Short mmCIF file of C-alpha atoms in Angstrom, two decimals:
data_model
loop_
_atom_site.label_atom_id
_atom_site.label_comp_id
_atom_site.label_asym_id
_atom_site.label_seq_id
_atom_site.Cartn_x
_atom_site.Cartn_y
_atom_site.Cartn_z
CA MET A 820 164.09 -55.32 22.43
CA GLN A 821 161.67 -57.93 23.78
CA LYS A 822 160.50 -55.59 26.53
CA ASN A 823 160.03 -52.74 24.06
CA LEU A 824 157.95 -54.94 21.73
CA LEU A 825 155.83 -56.17 24.62
CA THR A 826 155.06 -52.61 25.70
CA LYS A 827 154.07 -51.60 22.15
CA SER A 828 151.94 -54.73 21.71
CA LEU A 829 150.09 -54.08 24.97
CA ALA A 830 149.50 -50.47 23.90
CA ILE A 831 148.00 -51.67 20.59
CA ILE A 832 145.76 -54.19 22.37
CA GLY A 833 144.63 -51.50 24.84
CA ILE A 834 143.76 -49.08 22.02
CA LEU A 835 141.92 -51.87 20.20
CA LEU A 836 139.79 -52.66 23.28
CA ILE A 837 139.01 -48.98 23.85
CA PHE A 838 137.67 -48.52 20.33
CA VAL A 839 135.82 -51.87 20.34
CA TYR A 840 133.96 -50.53 23.37
CA GLY A 841 133.27 -47.35 21.36
CA ILE A 842 131.54 -49.49 18.72
CA PHE A 843 129.49 -51.81 20.94
CA GLY A 844 129.39 -50.24 24.39
CA LEU A 845 127.96 -52.88 26.72
CA PRO A 846 125.72 -55.08 24.53
CA LYS A 847 122.72 -56.79 26.11
CA GLY A 848 123.74 -60.11 24.63
CA LEU A 849 126.06 -61.79 22.19
CA SER A 850 123.49 -62.70 19.55
CA GLY A 851 123.62 -61.07 16.12
CA GLU A 852 120.54 -58.96 16.85
CA ALA A 853 121.89 -57.79 20.22
CA LEU A 854 125.22 -56.77 18.70
CA LYS A 855 123.43 -54.98 15.84
CA ASN A 856 121.29 -53.01 18.30
CA ALA A 857 124.38 -52.20 20.35
CA ILE A 858 126.12 -50.77 17.28
CA LEU A 859 123.06 -48.72 16.25
CA ASN A 860 122.81 -47.30 19.78
CA ARG A 861 126.37 -46.00 19.46
CA ILE A 862 126.61 -45.16 15.75
CA HIS A 863 123.52 -43.35 14.49
CA LEU A 864 122.36 -43.63 10.91
CA GLY A 865 121.78 -40.52 8.85
CA LEU A 866 118.68 -39.37 7.02
CA ASP A 867 119.65 -41.08 3.76
CA LEU A 868 119.88 -44.42 5.57
CA THR A 869 116.91 -44.31 7.95
CA GLY A 870 114.44 -42.17 5.96
CA GLY A 871 112.88 -38.87 7.02
CA MET A 872 112.75 -35.22 5.96
CA HIS A 873 115.41 -32.96 4.46
CA LEU A 874 114.55 -29.25 4.45
CA ILE A 875 116.39 -26.07 3.52
CA LEU A 876 114.67 -22.99 4.89
CA GLN A 877 115.25 -19.38 3.89
CA VAL A 878 114.96 -16.99 6.85
CA GLN A 879 113.23 -13.78 5.77
CA VAL A 880 115.60 -11.61 7.80
CA ASN A 881 114.05 -8.42 6.43
CA ASP A 882 111.00 -9.24 8.57
CA ALA A 883 113.12 -8.67 11.67
CA VAL A 884 114.58 -5.46 10.24
CA ASN A 885 111.08 -4.22 9.41
CA ALA A 886 109.88 -5.02 12.94
CA GLU A 887 112.79 -3.03 14.36
CA THR A 888 112.20 0.00 12.13
CA ASP A 889 108.44 -0.17 12.85
CA ARG A 890 109.31 0.38 16.50
CA ALA A 891 111.62 3.22 15.49
CA VAL A 892 108.79 4.88 13.54
CA GLU A 893 106.44 4.82 16.53
CA LEU A 894 109.19 5.96 18.89
CA LEU A 895 110.04 8.92 16.65
CA LYS A 896 106.39 9.98 16.47
CA ASP A 897 106.03 9.77 20.25
CA GLN A 898 109.28 11.60 21.00
CA LEU A 899 108.67 14.36 18.44
CA GLN A 900 105.21 14.96 19.90
CA LYS A 901 106.62 15.09 23.43
CA ALA A 902 109.33 17.56 22.30
CA LYS A 903 106.64 19.58 20.49
CA VAL A 904 108.53 19.39 17.21
CA PRO A 905 106.17 19.88 14.24
CA PHE A 906 106.29 17.12 11.60
CA SER A 907 103.95 15.93 8.89
CA GLU A 908 104.80 12.22 8.56
CA VAL A 909 107.12 9.47 9.79
CA SER A 910 107.16 6.47 7.48
CA LYS A 911 109.23 3.86 5.66
CA PRO A 912 109.43 4.66 1.94
CA ASP A 913 110.47 1.18 0.75
CA PRO A 914 109.99 -1.51 3.43
CA ALA A 915 110.38 -4.34 0.90
CA ASN A 916 113.79 -3.37 -0.49
CA HIS A 917 115.13 -0.99 2.16
CA PRO A 918 113.55 -1.98 5.49
CA GLU A 919 116.36 -0.24 7.37
CA MET A 920 115.30 3.22 6.16
CA VAL A 921 112.92 5.66 7.90
CA VAL A 922 111.92 9.08 6.55
CA VAL A 923 110.70 11.97 8.71
CA LYS A 924 108.90 14.72 6.78
CA GLY A 925 108.01 18.25 7.76
CA VAL A 926 110.78 18.95 10.30
CA SER A 927 112.31 22.36 9.61
CA LEU A 928 116.02 23.13 9.79
CA ASP A 929 115.37 25.09 12.99
CA ASN A 930 114.16 21.90 14.69
CA SER A 931 116.76 19.60 13.15
CA ALA A 932 118.96 19.68 16.26
CA GLN A 933 116.13 18.26 18.38
CA LEU A 934 115.56 15.50 15.82
CA ARG A 935 119.26 14.64 15.90
CA ASN A 936 119.22 14.55 19.70
CA ILE A 937 116.25 12.16 19.71
CA VAL A 938 118.03 9.82 17.27
CA SER A 939 121.35 9.90 19.13
CA ASP A 940 119.68 9.32 22.53
CA GLN A 941 116.90 6.88 21.66
CA LEU A 942 118.07 5.19 18.44
CA ARG A 943 121.74 4.49 18.92
CA ASP A 944 121.81 1.82 16.20
CA TYR A 945 120.86 4.45 13.61
CA ASP A 946 122.99 6.94 11.68
CA ALA A 947 122.43 10.65 12.16
CA PRO A 948 119.52 12.10 10.12
CA GLN A 949 120.44 13.09 6.57
CA ALA A 950 118.69 16.14 5.13
CA GLY A 951 116.59 15.75 2.00
CA PRO A 952 114.30 17.95 -0.10
CA ASN A 953 111.27 19.72 1.38
CA ASN A 954 112.30 19.39 5.03
CA SER A 955 112.54 15.61 4.87
CA TRP A 956 115.12 13.62 6.84
CA THR A 957 116.34 10.09 6.19
CA ILE A 958 117.32 7.93 9.17
CA SER A 959 118.88 4.54 8.48
CA MET A 960 120.06 1.69 10.67
CA LYS A 961 123.82 1.37 10.72
CA PRO A 962 125.07 -1.40 8.39
CA SER A 963 126.79 -3.13 11.32
CA ALA A 964 123.52 -3.09 13.31
CA VAL A 965 121.59 -4.52 10.33
CA SER A 966 124.18 -7.27 9.90
CA GLN A 967 124.08 -8.16 13.61
CA LEU A 968 120.28 -8.17 13.60
CA LYS A 969 120.17 -10.53 10.61
CA THR A 970 122.73 -12.87 12.17
CA ARG A 971 120.84 -12.86 15.46
CA THR A 972 117.58 -13.56 13.60
CA VAL A 973 119.03 -16.68 11.97
CA GLU A 974 120.46 -17.88 15.30
CA GLN A 975 117.15 -17.33 17.10
CA SER A 976 115.28 -19.12 14.31
CA ILE A 977 117.60 -22.13 14.65
CA GLU A 978 117.02 -22.26 18.41
CA ALA A 979 113.24 -21.93 18.02
CA ILE A 980 113.16 -24.71 15.41
CA ARG A 981 115.36 -26.93 17.57
CA THR A 982 113.06 -26.44 20.56
CA ARG A 983 110.01 -27.33 18.46
CA VAL A 984 111.66 -30.40 16.94
CA ASP A 985 112.76 -31.60 20.39
CA ALA A 986 109.18 -31.20 21.60
CA LEU A 987 108.02 -33.42 18.73
CA GLY A 988 110.30 -36.19 20.00
CA VAL A 989 112.42 -36.50 16.83
CA SER A 990 115.63 -38.37 17.65
CA GLU A 991 119.02 -37.25 16.31
CA PRO A 992 117.79 -34.20 14.34
CA GLN A 993 120.30 -32.05 12.50
CA ILE A 994 119.49 -28.33 12.62
CA GLN A 995 122.17 -25.88 11.61
CA GLU A 996 122.96 -22.92 9.38
CA ASN A 997 123.27 -24.03 5.78
CA GLY A 998 126.75 -23.19 4.54
CA MET A 999 125.65 -23.22 0.89
CA GLY A 1000 123.43 -20.11 1.07
CA LEU A 1001 122.95 -16.84 2.92
CA ASN A 1002 120.52 -16.81 5.87
CA GLN A 1003 119.51 -20.41 5.27
CA ILE A 1004 118.84 -23.25 7.74
CA LEU A 1005 119.37 -26.94 7.07
CA VAL A 1006 116.95 -29.28 8.88
CA GLU A 1007 117.24 -33.08 8.69
CA LEU A 1008 114.75 -35.14 10.68
CA PRO A 1009 115.21 -38.94 10.62
CA ASN A 1010 112.24 -41.30 10.99
CA VAL A 1011 109.57 -38.58 10.62
CA GLN A 1012 106.17 -39.93 9.58
CA ASP A 1013 103.67 -37.04 9.69
CA THR A 1014 105.56 -34.69 7.37
CA GLY A 1015 102.66 -32.23 6.93
CA ARG A 1016 102.31 -31.56 10.65
CA VAL A 1017 106.08 -31.20 11.10
CA GLN A 1018 106.29 -28.67 8.26
CA SER A 1019 103.43 -26.64 9.70
CA ILE A 1020 104.98 -26.55 13.15
CA ILE A 1021 108.45 -25.63 11.91
CA GLN A 1022 107.24 -22.88 9.58
CA SER A 1023 104.67 -21.31 11.91
CA THR A 1024 105.99 -18.06 13.32
CA ALA A 1025 103.66 -18.54 16.34
CA ARG A 1026 103.84 -14.81 16.99
CA LEU A 1027 101.22 -14.06 19.66
CA GLU A 1028 100.45 -10.39 20.20
CA LEU A 1029 97.95 -8.51 22.29
CA ARG A 1030 96.92 -5.23 20.65
CA GLN A 1031 94.41 -2.54 21.36
CA GLY A 1032 91.25 -2.90 19.25
CA PHE A 1033 89.20 -0.13 17.72
CA ASP A 1034 85.62 0.31 16.43
CA GLY A 1035 84.03 -2.65 18.20
CA PRO A 1036 84.15 -6.45 17.95
CA ASN A 1037 82.13 -6.80 14.73
CA GLY A 1038 84.83 -5.42 12.46
CA TYR A 1039 84.16 -4.71 8.78
CA ASP A 1040 83.27 -6.77 5.74
CA SER A 1041 86.27 -5.52 3.75
CA GLU A 1042 89.30 -3.24 3.90
CA GLN A 1043 87.45 -0.68 1.79
CA ALA A 1044 84.62 -0.58 4.34
CA ALA A 1045 87.13 -0.11 7.20
CA LEU A 1046 88.77 2.81 5.38
CA ALA A 1047 85.43 4.37 4.46
CA ALA A 1048 84.38 4.38 8.12
CA HIS A 1049 87.30 6.73 8.80
CA GLY A 1050 87.06 8.93 5.77
CA GLY A 1051 89.63 6.97 3.77
CA VAL A 1052 92.46 7.41 6.31
CA LEU A 1053 93.13 5.07 9.24
CA PRO A 1054 93.50 6.61 12.72
CA PRO A 1055 97.13 7.34 13.65
CA GLY A 1056 99.06 4.35 15.01
CA THR A 1057 96.66 1.73 13.66
CA VAL A 1058 96.66 -0.97 10.96
CA MET A 1059 94.08 -3.26 9.39
CA MET A 1060 94.17 -7.00 10.04
CA HIS A 1061 92.02 -9.87 8.89
CA GLY A 1062 90.63 -12.40 11.35
CA ILE A 1063 87.58 -14.09 12.80
CA GLY A 1064 87.03 -12.11 15.95
CA GLY A 1065 85.83 -15.00 18.10
CA GLY A 1066 82.32 -16.20 18.86
CA ASN A 1067 80.28 -18.42 16.55
CA ASP A 1068 80.90 -16.27 13.47
CA GLN A 1069 83.97 -17.78 11.76
CA THR A 1070 83.76 -15.68 8.56
CA ASP A 1071 86.69 -13.49 7.56
CA ARG A 1072 86.43 -9.95 8.92
CA VAL A 1073 88.66 -6.87 8.86
CA PHE A 1074 89.61 -5.21 12.15
CA ILE A 1075 91.44 -2.03 13.02
CA VAL A 1076 94.05 -2.62 15.70
CA GLY A 1077 97.01 -0.81 17.23
CA ARG A 1078 100.18 -0.87 15.13
CA ILE A 1079 102.45 -1.62 18.10
CA PRO A 1080 101.55 -4.62 20.31
CA ILE A 1081 100.97 -4.10 24.00
CA VAL A 1082 102.80 -7.38 24.64
CA GLY A 1083 104.44 -9.69 22.09
CA GLY A 1084 105.59 -13.28 21.60
CA THR A 1085 108.78 -12.86 23.64
CA ASP A 1086 106.63 -11.89 26.63
CA ILE A 1087 105.01 -15.36 26.82
CA LYS A 1088 106.30 -17.30 29.82
CA ASP A 1089 104.22 -20.46 29.44
CA ALA A 1090 101.28 -21.88 27.52
CA SER A 1091 99.19 -25.01 27.89
CA PRO A 1092 96.11 -26.61 26.32
CA SER A 1093 92.90 -26.30 28.33
CA THR A 1094 89.12 -26.02 27.82
CA ASP A 1095 86.76 -23.05 27.89
CA ASP A 1096 83.48 -22.71 29.80
CA THR A 1097 81.66 -24.88 27.26
CA GLY A 1098 84.28 -27.64 27.30
CA ARG A 1099 85.82 -26.79 23.93
CA PRO A 1100 89.64 -26.93 23.60
CA ASP A 1101 91.49 -23.65 23.98
CA VAL A 1102 94.95 -22.42 24.99
CA THR A 1103 95.87 -20.68 28.23
CA PHE A 1104 99.00 -18.52 28.32
CA ASN A 1105 100.96 -16.76 31.07
CA LEU A 1106 103.02 -13.59 30.66
CA THR A 1107 106.34 -12.71 32.22
CA ALA A 1108 106.28 -10.45 35.27
CA ALA A 1109 107.34 -7.34 33.34
CA ALA A 1110 104.82 -7.97 30.56
CA GLY A 1111 102.11 -8.71 33.13
CA ASN A 1112 102.69 -5.36 34.81
CA LYS A 1113 102.58 -3.55 31.46
CA PHE A 1114 99.44 -5.40 30.38
CA GLY A 1115 97.80 -4.78 33.74
CA ALA A 1116 98.44 -1.05 33.48
CA PHE A 1117 96.98 -0.96 29.98
CA THR A 1118 93.83 -2.93 30.80
CA ALA A 1119 93.28 -0.89 33.97
CA SER A 1120 93.11 2.30 31.89
CA HIS A 1121 91.24 0.79 28.91
CA ASN A 1122 88.12 -1.00 30.10
CA GLU A 1123 84.38 -0.59 29.92
CA THR A 1124 84.28 1.60 33.03
CA GLY A 1125 86.83 4.08 31.64
CA PRO A 1126 86.31 7.11 29.40
CA ASP A 1127 88.08 5.60 26.34
CA PRO A 1128 85.47 4.18 23.92
CA ASN A 1129 88.08 1.85 22.40
CA HIS A 1130 88.11 -0.57 25.33
CA TYR A 1131 88.80 -3.58 23.14
CA LEU A 1132 91.57 -6.12 23.01
CA ALA A 1133 92.65 -8.03 19.88
CA VAL A 1134 94.44 -11.35 20.30
CA VAL A 1135 96.60 -11.64 17.18
CA LEU A 1136 98.32 -14.86 16.17
CA ASP A 1137 100.62 -14.84 13.12
CA ASN A 1138 99.12 -11.52 11.96
CA LYS A 1139 95.57 -12.91 12.12
CA VAL A 1140 93.02 -11.72 14.67
CA ARG A 1141 91.91 -14.75 16.67
CA GLU A 1142 89.78 -12.88 19.21
CA PHE A 1143 88.36 -9.38 19.54
CA ALA A 1144 86.67 -8.70 22.86
CA SER A 1145 85.80 -5.97 25.33
CA ILE A 1146 88.14 -5.32 28.26
CA ARG A 1147 85.87 -5.54 31.31
CA SER A 1148 88.44 -5.30 34.09
CA GLU A 1149 92.16 -5.25 34.77
CA ILE A 1150 94.01 -8.29 33.37
CA ARG A 1151 97.58 -8.98 34.41
CA ASP A 1152 99.52 -12.10 33.47
CA THR A 1153 97.02 -14.74 32.28
CA GLY A 1154 94.86 -15.02 29.18
CA GLU A 1155 93.10 -17.50 26.92
CA ILE A 1156 92.91 -18.08 23.16
CA THR A 1157 89.68 -19.72 22.06
CA GLY A 1158 87.92 -20.62 18.84
CA GLY A 1159 88.42 -23.27 16.18
CA PHE A 1160 90.73 -25.62 18.08
CA ASP A 1161 90.63 -29.38 18.29
CA GLU A 1162 92.64 -31.25 20.89
CA GLN A 1163 95.74 -31.71 18.71
CA SER A 1164 95.84 -28.14 17.36
CA ALA A 1165 95.52 -26.77 20.92
CA LYS A 1166 98.50 -28.90 21.98
CA ASP A 1167 100.52 -27.80 18.94
CA LEU A 1168 99.83 -24.09 19.50
CA SER A 1169 100.75 -24.42 23.19
CA MET A 1170 104.03 -26.05 22.22
CA LEU A 1171 104.76 -23.33 19.66
CA LEU A 1172 104.10 -20.53 22.14
CA ARG A 1173 106.34 -22.20 24.73
CA SER A 1174 109.15 -22.58 22.19
CA GLY A 1175 109.11 -18.87 21.43
CA ALA A 1176 108.03 -17.02 18.33
CA LEU A 1177 110.19 -17.15 15.25
CA PRO A 1178 111.76 -13.71 14.78
CA ALA A 1179 111.07 -13.90 11.02
CA SER A 1180 109.06 -15.97 8.60
CA LEU A 1181 110.53 -18.98 6.79
CA HIS A 1182 110.28 -20.04 3.17
CA TYR A 1183 110.98 -23.56 1.96
CA LEU A 1184 113.77 -23.65 -0.63
CA ASP A 1185 114.20 -27.41 -0.77
CA GLU A 1186 112.16 -30.27 0.61
CA ARG A 1187 112.90 -33.96 0.21
CA THR A 1188 111.40 -36.96 1.91
CA VAL A 1189 113.40 -40.19 2.04
CA GLY A 1190 111.35 -43.33 2.59
CA PRO A 1191 112.59 -45.96 5.06
CA SER A 1192 112.59 -48.61 2.32
CA LEU A 1193 114.97 -46.49 0.22
CA GLY A 1194 117.16 -46.03 3.29
CA ALA A 1195 117.21 -49.79 3.91
CA ASP A 1196 118.22 -50.38 0.28
CA SER A 1197 120.98 -47.81 0.66
CA ILE A 1198 122.27 -49.53 3.79
CA ARG A 1199 122.34 -52.92 2.12
CA ALA A 1200 124.02 -51.57 -1.02
CA GLY A 1201 126.57 -49.57 0.97
CA VAL A 1202 127.42 -52.42 3.32
CA ARG A 1203 127.71 -54.86 0.41
CA ALA A 1204 130.04 -52.48 -1.42
CA ALA A 1205 132.16 -51.96 1.71
CA ILE A 1206 132.41 -55.70 2.46
CA ALA A 1207 133.15 -56.63 -1.17
CA GLY A 1208 135.79 -53.93 -1.51
CA LEU A 1209 137.42 -54.82 1.81
CA ALA A 1210 137.42 -58.54 1.02
CA ALA A 1211 138.99 -57.94 -2.40
CA VAL A 1212 141.71 -55.78 -0.85
CA LEU A 1213 142.46 -58.30 1.91
CA ILE A 1214 142.71 -61.18 -0.57
CA PHE A 1215 144.91 -59.16 -2.93
CA MET A 1216 147.32 -58.26 -0.13
CA LEU A 1217 147.56 -61.92 0.94
CA VAL A 1218 148.19 -63.15 -2.60
CA TYR A 1219 150.60 -60.45 -3.69
CA TYR A 1220 152.60 -59.95 -0.48
CA ARG A 1221 152.29 -63.49 0.96
CA ALA A 1222 152.89 -63.62 4.72
CA ALA A 1223 153.45 -59.85 4.89
CA GLY A 1224 149.94 -59.48 3.52
CA ILE A 1225 148.65 -60.72 6.89
CA ASN A 1226 150.42 -57.74 8.43
CA ALA A 1227 148.62 -55.34 6.07
CA ASP A 1228 145.25 -57.03 6.62
CA VAL A 1229 145.54 -56.77 10.40
CA ALA A 1230 146.44 -53.07 10.12
CA LEU A 1231 143.45 -52.42 7.82
CA ILE A 1232 140.98 -54.17 10.14
CA LEU A 1233 142.36 -52.29 13.14
CA ASN A 1234 142.02 -49.06 11.13
CA LEU A 1235 138.29 -49.74 10.63
CA VAL A 1236 137.82 -50.61 14.31
CA ILE A 1237 139.42 -47.32 15.38
CA LEU A 1238 137.33 -45.31 12.89
CA LEU A 1239 134.00 -46.89 13.91
CA GLY A 1240 134.93 -46.62 17.59
CA PHE A 1241 135.61 -42.91 17.13
CA MET A 1242 132.17 -42.49 15.55
CA GLY A 1243 130.61 -44.35 18.48
CA TYR A 1244 132.32 -42.15 21.08
CA THR A 1245 131.45 -38.89 19.32
CA GLY A 1246 127.88 -39.85 18.45
CA SER A 1247 128.60 -39.24 14.77
CA VAL A 1248 125.88 -39.81 12.20
CA LEU A 1249 126.76 -42.33 9.48
CA THR A 1250 125.48 -41.36 6.03
CA LEU A 1251 126.04 -42.78 2.56
CA PRO A 1252 128.85 -40.26 1.92
CA GLY A 1253 130.23 -41.33 5.31
CA ILE A 1254 130.34 -44.93 4.10
CA ALA A 1255 132.15 -43.64 1.00
CA GLY A 1256 134.65 -41.97 3.34
CA VAL A 1257 135.19 -45.29 5.12
CA ILE A 1258 135.82 -47.08 1.82
CA LEU A 1259 138.21 -44.33 0.69
CA THR A 1260 140.05 -44.69 4.01
CA VAL A 1261 140.55 -48.40 3.26
CA GLY A 1262 141.99 -47.45 -0.12
CA MET A 1263 144.39 -44.96 1.47
CA GLY A 1264 145.41 -47.63 3.99
CA VAL A 1265 146.23 -50.05 1.19
CA ASP A 1266 148.20 -47.34 -0.58
CA SER A 1267 150.31 -46.77 2.54
CA ASN A 1268 151.05 -50.47 2.93
CA VAL A 1269 151.96 -50.82 -0.74
CA LEU A 1270 154.42 -47.92 -0.46
CA ILE A 1271 156.06 -49.49 2.59
CA PHE A 1272 156.15 -53.03 1.24
CA GLU A 1273 157.56 -52.00 -2.13
CA ARG A 1274 160.32 -50.03 -0.42
CA ILE A 1275 161.14 -53.11 1.68
CA ARG A 1276 161.23 -55.28 -1.48
CA GLU A 1277 163.55 -52.78 -3.14
CA GLU A 1278 165.93 -52.88 -0.17
CA LEU A 1279 165.88 -56.69 -0.19
CA ARG A 1280 166.74 -56.69 -3.91
CA ASN A 1281 169.73 -54.51 -3.01
CA LYS A 1282 170.98 -57.38 -0.80
CA LYS A 1283 170.05 -55.73 2.51
CA ALA A 1284 169.36 -57.95 5.51
CA PRO A 1285 165.62 -58.35 6.36
CA ALA A 1286 165.87 -56.21 9.53
CA ALA A 1287 167.73 -53.44 7.68
CA ALA A 1288 165.32 -53.65 4.72
CA VAL A 1289 162.30 -53.23 7.02
CA ASP A 1290 163.97 -50.35 8.82
CA GLN A 1291 164.88 -48.55 5.57
CA GLY A 1292 161.51 -49.32 3.98
CA PHE A 1293 159.52 -47.65 6.77
CA ASP A 1294 161.90 -44.69 7.06
CA ARG A 1295 161.93 -43.90 3.35
CA ALA A 1296 158.17 -44.38 2.81
CA TRP A 1297 157.22 -42.29 5.85
CA THR A 1298 157.69 -38.88 4.17
CA THR A 1299 155.59 -39.85 1.15
CA ILE A 1300 152.83 -41.33 3.35
CA LEU A 1301 152.75 -38.23 5.54
CA ASP A 1302 152.56 -35.90 2.51
CA THR A 1303 149.66 -37.76 0.90
CA HIS A 1304 147.71 -37.95 4.17
CA VAL A 1305 148.25 -34.29 5.11
CA THR A 1306 147.12 -33.00 1.71
CA THR A 1307 144.01 -35.20 1.79
CA ILE A 1308 143.20 -34.15 5.38
CA VAL A 1309 143.51 -30.47 4.39
CA SER A 1310 141.04 -31.08 1.53
CA ALA A 1311 138.66 -32.85 3.93
CA ILE A 1312 138.85 -29.95 6.41
CA ILE A 1313 137.93 -27.50 3.64
CA LEU A 1314 135.00 -29.74 2.69
CA PHE A 1315 133.86 -29.75 6.33
CA PHE A 1316 133.79 -25.96 6.64
CA VAL A 1317 132.23 -25.13 3.27
CA GLY A 1318 130.00 -28.19 2.92
CA SER A 1319 126.82 -29.15 4.69
CA GLY A 1320 125.09 -32.27 5.97
CA PRO A 1321 126.31 -35.42 4.18
CA VAL A 1322 129.40 -33.66 2.78
CA ARG A 1323 130.55 -32.85 6.30
CA GLY A 1324 129.92 -36.46 7.32
CA PHE A 1325 132.18 -37.61 4.48
CA ALA A 1326 134.88 -35.12 5.57
CA VAL A 1327 134.75 -36.24 9.23
CA THR A 1328 134.99 -39.98 8.51
CA LEU A 1329 137.75 -39.43 5.96
CA THR A 1330 139.80 -37.18 8.28
CA PHE A 1331 139.73 -39.48 11.29
CA GLY A 1332 140.17 -42.53 9.07
CA LEU A 1333 143.37 -41.03 7.67
CA LEU A 1334 144.65 -40.22 11.15
CA ALA A 1335 143.91 -43.79 12.21
CA ASN A 1336 145.65 -45.02 9.09
CA LEU A 1337 148.84 -43.17 9.98
CA PHE A 1338 148.84 -45.02 13.29
CA THR A 1339 148.04 -48.49 11.91
CA ALA A 1340 150.09 -48.41 8.69
CA VAL A 1341 153.22 -47.07 10.33
CA PHE A 1342 153.17 -47.99 14.03
CA VAL A 1343 151.09 -51.19 14.14
CA SER A 1344 152.54 -52.62 10.93
CA ARG A 1345 156.08 -51.88 12.16
CA VAL A 1346 155.45 -53.64 15.46
CA ILE A 1347 154.16 -56.72 13.61
CA PHE A 1348 157.23 -56.76 11.35
CA ASP A 1349 159.57 -56.39 14.34
CA THR A 1350 157.78 -59.22 16.15
CA VAL A 1351 158.13 -61.51 13.10
CA LEU A 1352 161.81 -60.61 12.66
CA ASN A 1353 162.44 -61.19 16.34
CA HIS A 1354 161.33 -64.83 15.94
CA LYS A 1355 163.41 -65.51 12.80
CA GLN A 1356 166.90 -66.93 12.68
CA ARG A 1357 169.72 -64.69 11.45
CA GLY A 1358 169.74 -64.69 7.64
CA GLU A 1359 166.27 -66.27 7.33
CA ALA A 1360 164.26 -64.79 4.42
CA LEU A 1361 161.31 -62.47 4.92
CA SER A 1362 158.05 -63.48 3.19
CA ILE A 1363 157.02 -60.39 1.27
#
């Protein structure tokens, strides 16, 4: 018996030391400030305690679907022309509401087999063409492909935002899919000061594209003027874009550029801030090897020495023309973006290009800023509530259960040590709901001890010996304790999977606190009782 108790006591002490290390690590001193810093290095405070930004972003996944079907439109035109299949138009009838749908007009039934072959060979994520009136054919992306594309768009957006936030040096950010809405991202950034700059960087799509330019670098005064220059109809494969065009003229102009980029944002290998020939800040970018070869081939065949009069290149950033210049010679894998930068904006754009373009635009659904003073007030209020509640419980247990109350108090304190140590080891973020979870764990711990102690009292009233009363009390209370803890843990797990942010923090602290409570209320408390009984004389009363 003695040997068994010694082994259990050493196991409890070992577990206690392990979790104490989880709370403090190796502090740089024993002063109050040193211990406080040691705790904060292990257990991080959430946004509601430290201050910062809380954002919920809606990913406009239809942007990605539209980009995919835009490529399908141009591919169909190219392949139909190569196959010498007559057609009148390839377009998207409703890109806002049905971006997955493409309509091909003017293809006769005699040529329908060739159209089907092109779709099956080149557009495998699309259903077979469906015949409509007047020789029109509807081609739609498969629902499974649309769903996968939207999921991938959200995942890529999360990674791009995380890369940008990391580059800003924000510590302990939380960036994840928001479980409360479809295609939404939750972003929590503690200790952020310049909220305007952070919002701009997160929301910027930073989509850099190099497109062929048409009609010269001066552009047009308005969209109507651009259309009038071409008889009211744009040349095939082109679109109108607003921009500044470079140079000293910073007024808004309208340019005609190629619909499909020569190279896009995913082709950017690196970008860095630099200066132009006059010493003004600009941004230098490098392309991947494959994109460099493609760009080199294009610029070699479209320059001032060639026969094509449209030897212009438009540098497009976020659907705005930033530069419009003549192609004078072959360009391969390096380029520059100039005009309108200061030192900080050049650095920010370089960082955005390195992080990769967002695959779709973002809209802010919710934005909250928590000041550090409010967070400090929350910490003080939460800690005061936790200390007051714990002290009241400890005193009640001592008064009501006398010497056995010491047993319960030791188990409760060890429960808190294990819970905080777990948070330190896992790098968990402590939020106000997390503190509520800790307090609720204390309440559940008290409930377990009350169940056990009342069962022991009942056995003692039935004239059982102290050792037998303790044994029966723990055995008969165990089933009830297990049932209450399991049902609460199941509820916490559901909260974790359907909740977000602070709700998940509450679920995590509550779940592990309950698991720790099962260990302390049943195992640790039993060892303490057995140790006390082992030092009592036969027949001596138990203080409970």
